[in-house]
Coordinates of C-alpha atoms in Angstrom, one line a residue:
X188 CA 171.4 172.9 209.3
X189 CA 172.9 176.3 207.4
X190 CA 172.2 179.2 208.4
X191 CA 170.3 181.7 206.2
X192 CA 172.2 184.2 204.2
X193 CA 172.0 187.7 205.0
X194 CA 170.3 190.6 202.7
X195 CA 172.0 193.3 204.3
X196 CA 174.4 195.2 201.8
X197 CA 175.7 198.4 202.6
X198 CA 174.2 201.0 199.8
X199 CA 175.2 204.4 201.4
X200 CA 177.9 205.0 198.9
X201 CA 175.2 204.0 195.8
X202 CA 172.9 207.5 196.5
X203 CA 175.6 210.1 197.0
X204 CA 174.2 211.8 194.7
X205 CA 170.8 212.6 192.7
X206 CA 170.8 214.2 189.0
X207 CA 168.2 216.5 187.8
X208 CA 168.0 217.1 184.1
X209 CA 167.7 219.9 182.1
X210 CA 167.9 222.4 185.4
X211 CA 169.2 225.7 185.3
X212 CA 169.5 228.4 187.5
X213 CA 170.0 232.1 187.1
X214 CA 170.5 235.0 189.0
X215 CA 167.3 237.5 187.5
X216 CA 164.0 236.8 187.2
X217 CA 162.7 236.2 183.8
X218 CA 160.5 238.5 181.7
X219 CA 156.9 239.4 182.0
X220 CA 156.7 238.6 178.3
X221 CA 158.5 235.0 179.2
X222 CA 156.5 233.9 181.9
X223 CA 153.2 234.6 180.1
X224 CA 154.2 232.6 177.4
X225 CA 155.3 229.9 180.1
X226 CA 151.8 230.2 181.5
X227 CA 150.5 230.0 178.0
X228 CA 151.9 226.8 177.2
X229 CA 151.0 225.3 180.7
X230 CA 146.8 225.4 179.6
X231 CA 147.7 222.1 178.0
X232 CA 148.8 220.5 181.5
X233 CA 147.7 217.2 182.7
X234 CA 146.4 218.7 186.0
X235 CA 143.6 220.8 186.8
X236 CA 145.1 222.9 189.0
X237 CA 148.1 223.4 187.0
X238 CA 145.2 224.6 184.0
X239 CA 143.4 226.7 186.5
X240 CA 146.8 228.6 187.8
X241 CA 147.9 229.3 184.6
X242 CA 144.6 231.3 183.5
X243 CA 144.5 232.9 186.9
X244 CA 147.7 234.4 186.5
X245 CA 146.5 235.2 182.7
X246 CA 143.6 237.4 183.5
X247 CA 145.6 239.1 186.3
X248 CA 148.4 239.8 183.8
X249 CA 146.0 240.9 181.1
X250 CA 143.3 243.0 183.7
X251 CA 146.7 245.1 184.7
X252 CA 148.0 246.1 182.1
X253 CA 147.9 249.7 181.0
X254 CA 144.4 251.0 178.9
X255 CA 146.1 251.2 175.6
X256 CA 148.8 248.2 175.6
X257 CA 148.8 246.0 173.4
X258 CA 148.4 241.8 174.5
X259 CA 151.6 240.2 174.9
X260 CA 150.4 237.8 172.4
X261 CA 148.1 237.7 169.5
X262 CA 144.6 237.6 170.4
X263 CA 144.4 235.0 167.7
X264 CA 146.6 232.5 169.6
X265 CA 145.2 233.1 172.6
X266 CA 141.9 232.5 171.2
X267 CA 143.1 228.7 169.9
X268 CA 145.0 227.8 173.3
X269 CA 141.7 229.1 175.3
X270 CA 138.8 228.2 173.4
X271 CA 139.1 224.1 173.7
X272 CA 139.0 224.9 177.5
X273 CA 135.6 224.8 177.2
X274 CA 135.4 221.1 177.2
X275 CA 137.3 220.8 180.5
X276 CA 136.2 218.3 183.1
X277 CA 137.3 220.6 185.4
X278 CA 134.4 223.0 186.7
X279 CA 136.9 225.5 188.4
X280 CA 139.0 225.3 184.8
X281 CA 136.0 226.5 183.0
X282 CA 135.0 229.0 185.5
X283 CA 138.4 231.0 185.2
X284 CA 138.0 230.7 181.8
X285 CA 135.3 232.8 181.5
X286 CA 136.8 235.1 183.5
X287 CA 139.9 235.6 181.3
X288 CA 137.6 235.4 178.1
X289 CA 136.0 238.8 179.7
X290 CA 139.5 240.3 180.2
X291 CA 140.5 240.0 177.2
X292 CA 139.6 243.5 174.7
X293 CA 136.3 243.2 172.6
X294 CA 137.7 244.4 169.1
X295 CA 140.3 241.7 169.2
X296 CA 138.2 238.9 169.6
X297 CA 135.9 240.2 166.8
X298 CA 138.5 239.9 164.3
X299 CA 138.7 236.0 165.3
X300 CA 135.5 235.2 166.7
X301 CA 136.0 232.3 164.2
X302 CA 138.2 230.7 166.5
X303 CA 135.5 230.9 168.8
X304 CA 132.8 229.1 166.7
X305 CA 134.9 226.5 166.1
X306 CA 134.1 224.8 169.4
X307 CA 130.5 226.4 170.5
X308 CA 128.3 223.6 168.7
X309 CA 130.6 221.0 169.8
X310 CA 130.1 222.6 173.5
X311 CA 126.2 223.2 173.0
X312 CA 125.4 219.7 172.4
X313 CA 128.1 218.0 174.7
X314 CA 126.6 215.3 176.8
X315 CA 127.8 216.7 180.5
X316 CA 125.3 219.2 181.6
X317 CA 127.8 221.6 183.1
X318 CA 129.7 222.0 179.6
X319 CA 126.7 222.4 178.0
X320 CA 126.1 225.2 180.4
X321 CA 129.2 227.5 180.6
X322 CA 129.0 227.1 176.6
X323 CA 125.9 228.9 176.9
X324 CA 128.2 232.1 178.9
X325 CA 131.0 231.5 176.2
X326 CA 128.2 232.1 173.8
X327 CA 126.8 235.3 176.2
X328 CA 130.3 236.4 176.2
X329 CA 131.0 236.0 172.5
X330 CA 127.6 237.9 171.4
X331 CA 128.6 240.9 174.4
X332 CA 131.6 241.8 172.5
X333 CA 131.5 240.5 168.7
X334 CA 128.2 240.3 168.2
X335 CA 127.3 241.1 164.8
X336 CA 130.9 239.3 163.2
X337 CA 129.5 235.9 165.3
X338 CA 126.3 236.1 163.2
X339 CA 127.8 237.2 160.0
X340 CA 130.9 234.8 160.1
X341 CA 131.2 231.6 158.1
X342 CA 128.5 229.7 160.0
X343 CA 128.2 231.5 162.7
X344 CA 124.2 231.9 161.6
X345 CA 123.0 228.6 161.0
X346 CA 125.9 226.2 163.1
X347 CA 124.6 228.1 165.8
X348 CA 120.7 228.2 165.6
X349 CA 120.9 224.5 164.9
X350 CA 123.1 223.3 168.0
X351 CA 120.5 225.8 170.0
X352 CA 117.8 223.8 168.7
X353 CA 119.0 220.5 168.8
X354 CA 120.0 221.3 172.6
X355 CA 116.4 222.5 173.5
X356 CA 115.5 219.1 172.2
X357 CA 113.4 220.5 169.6
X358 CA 112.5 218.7 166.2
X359 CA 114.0 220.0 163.1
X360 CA 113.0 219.3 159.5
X361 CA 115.9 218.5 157.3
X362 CA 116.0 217.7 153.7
X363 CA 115.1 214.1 153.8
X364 CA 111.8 214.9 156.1
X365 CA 111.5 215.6 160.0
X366 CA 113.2 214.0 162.6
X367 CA 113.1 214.4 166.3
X368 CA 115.4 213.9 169.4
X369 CA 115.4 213.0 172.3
X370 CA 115.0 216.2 175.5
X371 CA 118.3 216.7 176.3
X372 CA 118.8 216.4 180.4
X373 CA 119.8 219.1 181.7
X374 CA 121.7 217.7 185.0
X375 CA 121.5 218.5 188.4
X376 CA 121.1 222.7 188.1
X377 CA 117.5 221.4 187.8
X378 CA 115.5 221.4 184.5
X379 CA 113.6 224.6 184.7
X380 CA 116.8 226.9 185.8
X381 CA 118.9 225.5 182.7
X382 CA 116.3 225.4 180.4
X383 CA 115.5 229.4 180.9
X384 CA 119.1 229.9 180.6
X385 CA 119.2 228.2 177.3
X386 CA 116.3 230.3 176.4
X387 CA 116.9 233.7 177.0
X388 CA 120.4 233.0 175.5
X389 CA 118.7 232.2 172.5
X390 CA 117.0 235.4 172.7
X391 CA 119.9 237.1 172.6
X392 CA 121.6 235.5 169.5
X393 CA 118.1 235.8 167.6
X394 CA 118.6 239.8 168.7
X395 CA 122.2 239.5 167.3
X396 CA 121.0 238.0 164.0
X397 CA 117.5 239.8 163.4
X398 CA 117.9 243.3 165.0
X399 CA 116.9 246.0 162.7
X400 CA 118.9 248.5 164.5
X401 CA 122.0 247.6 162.7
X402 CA 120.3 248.6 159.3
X403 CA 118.7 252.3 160.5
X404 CA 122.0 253.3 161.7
X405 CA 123.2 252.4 157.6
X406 CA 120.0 254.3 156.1
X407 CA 120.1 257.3 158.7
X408 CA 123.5 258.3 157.0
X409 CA 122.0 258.7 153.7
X410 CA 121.9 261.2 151.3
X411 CA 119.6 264.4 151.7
X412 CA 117.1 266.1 149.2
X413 CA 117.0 266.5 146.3
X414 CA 119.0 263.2 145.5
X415 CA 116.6 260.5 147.6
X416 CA 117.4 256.8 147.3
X417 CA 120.9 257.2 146.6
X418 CA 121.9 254.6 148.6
X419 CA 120.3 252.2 146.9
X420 CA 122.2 252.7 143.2
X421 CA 125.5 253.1 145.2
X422 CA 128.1 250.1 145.6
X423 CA 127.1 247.2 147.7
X424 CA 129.3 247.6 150.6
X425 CA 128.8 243.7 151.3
X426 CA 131.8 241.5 150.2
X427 CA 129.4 239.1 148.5
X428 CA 126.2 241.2 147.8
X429 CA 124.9 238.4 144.7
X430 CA 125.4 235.3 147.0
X431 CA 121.7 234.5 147.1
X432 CA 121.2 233.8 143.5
X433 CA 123.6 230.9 144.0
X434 CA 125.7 231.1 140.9
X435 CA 129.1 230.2 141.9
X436 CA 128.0 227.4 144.7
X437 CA 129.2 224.2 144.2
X438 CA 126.2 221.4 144.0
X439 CA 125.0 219.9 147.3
X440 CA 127.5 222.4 148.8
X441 CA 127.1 222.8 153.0
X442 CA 124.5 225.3 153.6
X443 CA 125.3 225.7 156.9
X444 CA 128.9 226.9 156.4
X445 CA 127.7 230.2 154.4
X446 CA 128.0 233.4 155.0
X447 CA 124.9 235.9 156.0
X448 CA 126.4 238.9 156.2
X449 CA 122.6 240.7 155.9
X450 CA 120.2 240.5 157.7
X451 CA 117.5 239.9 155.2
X452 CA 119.6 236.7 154.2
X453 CA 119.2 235.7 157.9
X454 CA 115.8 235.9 157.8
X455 CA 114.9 233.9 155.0
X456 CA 117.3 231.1 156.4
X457 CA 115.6 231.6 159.6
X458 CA 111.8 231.6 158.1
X459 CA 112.9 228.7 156.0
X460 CA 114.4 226.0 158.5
X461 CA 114.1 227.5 161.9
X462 CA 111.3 229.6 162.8
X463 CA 108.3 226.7 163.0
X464 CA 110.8 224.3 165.1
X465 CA 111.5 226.8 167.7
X466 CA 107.6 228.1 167.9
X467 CA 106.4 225.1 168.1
X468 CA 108.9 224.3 171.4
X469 CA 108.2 227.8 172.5
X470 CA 104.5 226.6 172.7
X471 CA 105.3 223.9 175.1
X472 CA 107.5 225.9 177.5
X473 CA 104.9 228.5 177.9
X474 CA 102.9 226.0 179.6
X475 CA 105.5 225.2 182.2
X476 CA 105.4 228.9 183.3
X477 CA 107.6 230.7 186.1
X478 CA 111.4 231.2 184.4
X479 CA 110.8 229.0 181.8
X480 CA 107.6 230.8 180.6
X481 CA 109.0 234.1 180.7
X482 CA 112.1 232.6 179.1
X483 CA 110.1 231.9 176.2
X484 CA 107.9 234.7 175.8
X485 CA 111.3 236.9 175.3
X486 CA 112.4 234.4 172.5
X487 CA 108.8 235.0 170.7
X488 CA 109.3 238.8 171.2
X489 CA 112.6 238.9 169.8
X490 CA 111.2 236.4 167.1
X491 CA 108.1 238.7 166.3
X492 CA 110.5 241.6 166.2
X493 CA 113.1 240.4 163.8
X494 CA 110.7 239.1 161.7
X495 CA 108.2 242.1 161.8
X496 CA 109.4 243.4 158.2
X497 CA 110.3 240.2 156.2
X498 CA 107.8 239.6 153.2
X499 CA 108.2 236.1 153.5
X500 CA 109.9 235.9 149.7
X501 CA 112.7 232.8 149.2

């Protein structure tokens, strides 16, 4: 018989030492400016809490800084770094997102509220309930402080109304003839609660879109007597004022990418593929009363409103 060899091998002298790459150390602190761009470039981490972190230190950096001081960076890229947040997994990610989305100045984000449209339908009609739901405060948050850009910007009328629509589970008639979906589930906040919030946020972007107020405040700067009607021979202050007729439009071009910079254009769009959809699914949540029923009697207001003065002419 042999005996078995031994394993044993002494290794001390093999782990001395241990190399860290790309390490350095320095003696101050870095910049304000550099560690919110660190913090900046971490949203895109792998882990949660790593995401959430970052965005807490974000909206403490931008909620104290002086009244009048400018953001340490763009509004416009911070706008694309935050805005796909809102298809985190990660409730608490979304949650602090919201919060820094309310921190950040209102007339900044109006000048790239596009950035910000980019991702609401794809949020509105996500398949998780909880997206699907802090969408719906992006979309609060986005009308609070922009709006009347969010309605008038490159889709932002009639992307919008549709993913509402299609969230609500609400038939809509397209060019080829009407189709229907499927009710969209609305998870475990319970059906009544997150239907009424979808509602009255609808309410609120039809307010946005068919508010008359906007257009008083225009014709109670006008001209005095003897010249009446003077605004109405001056120069169209819209950037496309002869869009309806239709003349430059490429054929079978993407209606739902246009611009409706007036309201009267917003109402014929509305009249035309959205307004018998929506009543018709108003009808059916008045009947399931409580929240839900007074949810949808403040979409038929703000529908009977908008549409008070509209002739009804294509």
């Amino acid at each position: 018989m042999f005996d078995s060899p031994t394993r044993n091998h002494d290794v001390t002298d093999q782990i001395s030492a241990i190399v860290l790459n790309q390490q350095s150390l320095k003696t101050t602190a870095p910049s304000t400016q550099t560690q919110f761009s660190h913090h900046v470039s971490l949203l895109s981490s792998r882990t949660d809490s790593q995401r959430r972190e970052s965005l807490s230190y974000l909206t403490t950096a931008i909620t104290t800084m002086p009244t009048h001081a400018p953001l340490q960076q763009p509004a416009g890229v911070l706008l694309q770094k935050l805005v796909p947040l809102t298809l985190d997994p990660s409730n608490g990610v979304r949650t602090q997102l919201l919060k820094l989305l309310h921190a950040l100045p209102p007339n900044d984000v109006a000048d790239h509220i596009d950035k910000v449209l980019l991702w609401l339908p794809v949020g509105l009609t996500h398949l998780a309930a909880d997206i699907r739901s802090s969408t719906l405060e992006m979309l609060v948050w986005a009308l609070e402080c922009a709006g009347d850009a969010l309605v008038s910007c490159a889709g932002g009328w009639v992307k919008t109304l549709k993913s509402l629509v299609v969230m609500h589970g609400w038939p809509i008639e397209s060019e080829s003839g009407p189709w229907s979906s499927s009710k969209t589930s609305f998870g475990k906040l319970g059906e009544g609660k997150a239907m009424a919030k979808g509602l009255t946020t609808l309410a609120s972007f039809l307010r946005a879109g068919l508010d008359e107020r906007m257009e008083q405040e225009v014709q109670s700067t006008g001209w005095g007597w003897p010249l009446t009607n003077t605004e109405q021979h001056m120069i169209s202050r819209r950037s496309n004022c002869f869009a309806y007729l239709g003349l430059f439009k490429a054929p079978g071009g993407d209606d739902e990418s246009q611009l409706y910079e007036d309201r009267e254009d917003r109402q014929r769009v509305f009249a035309w593929r959205f307004q018998k959809p929506i009543e018709r699914g108003l009808e059916a949540a008045k009947q399931e009363g409580g929240e839900v029923g007074r949810a949808a009697a403040s979409v038929q207001k703000a529908i009977n409103e908008g549409m008070r003065d509209f002739d009804g002419s294509p």
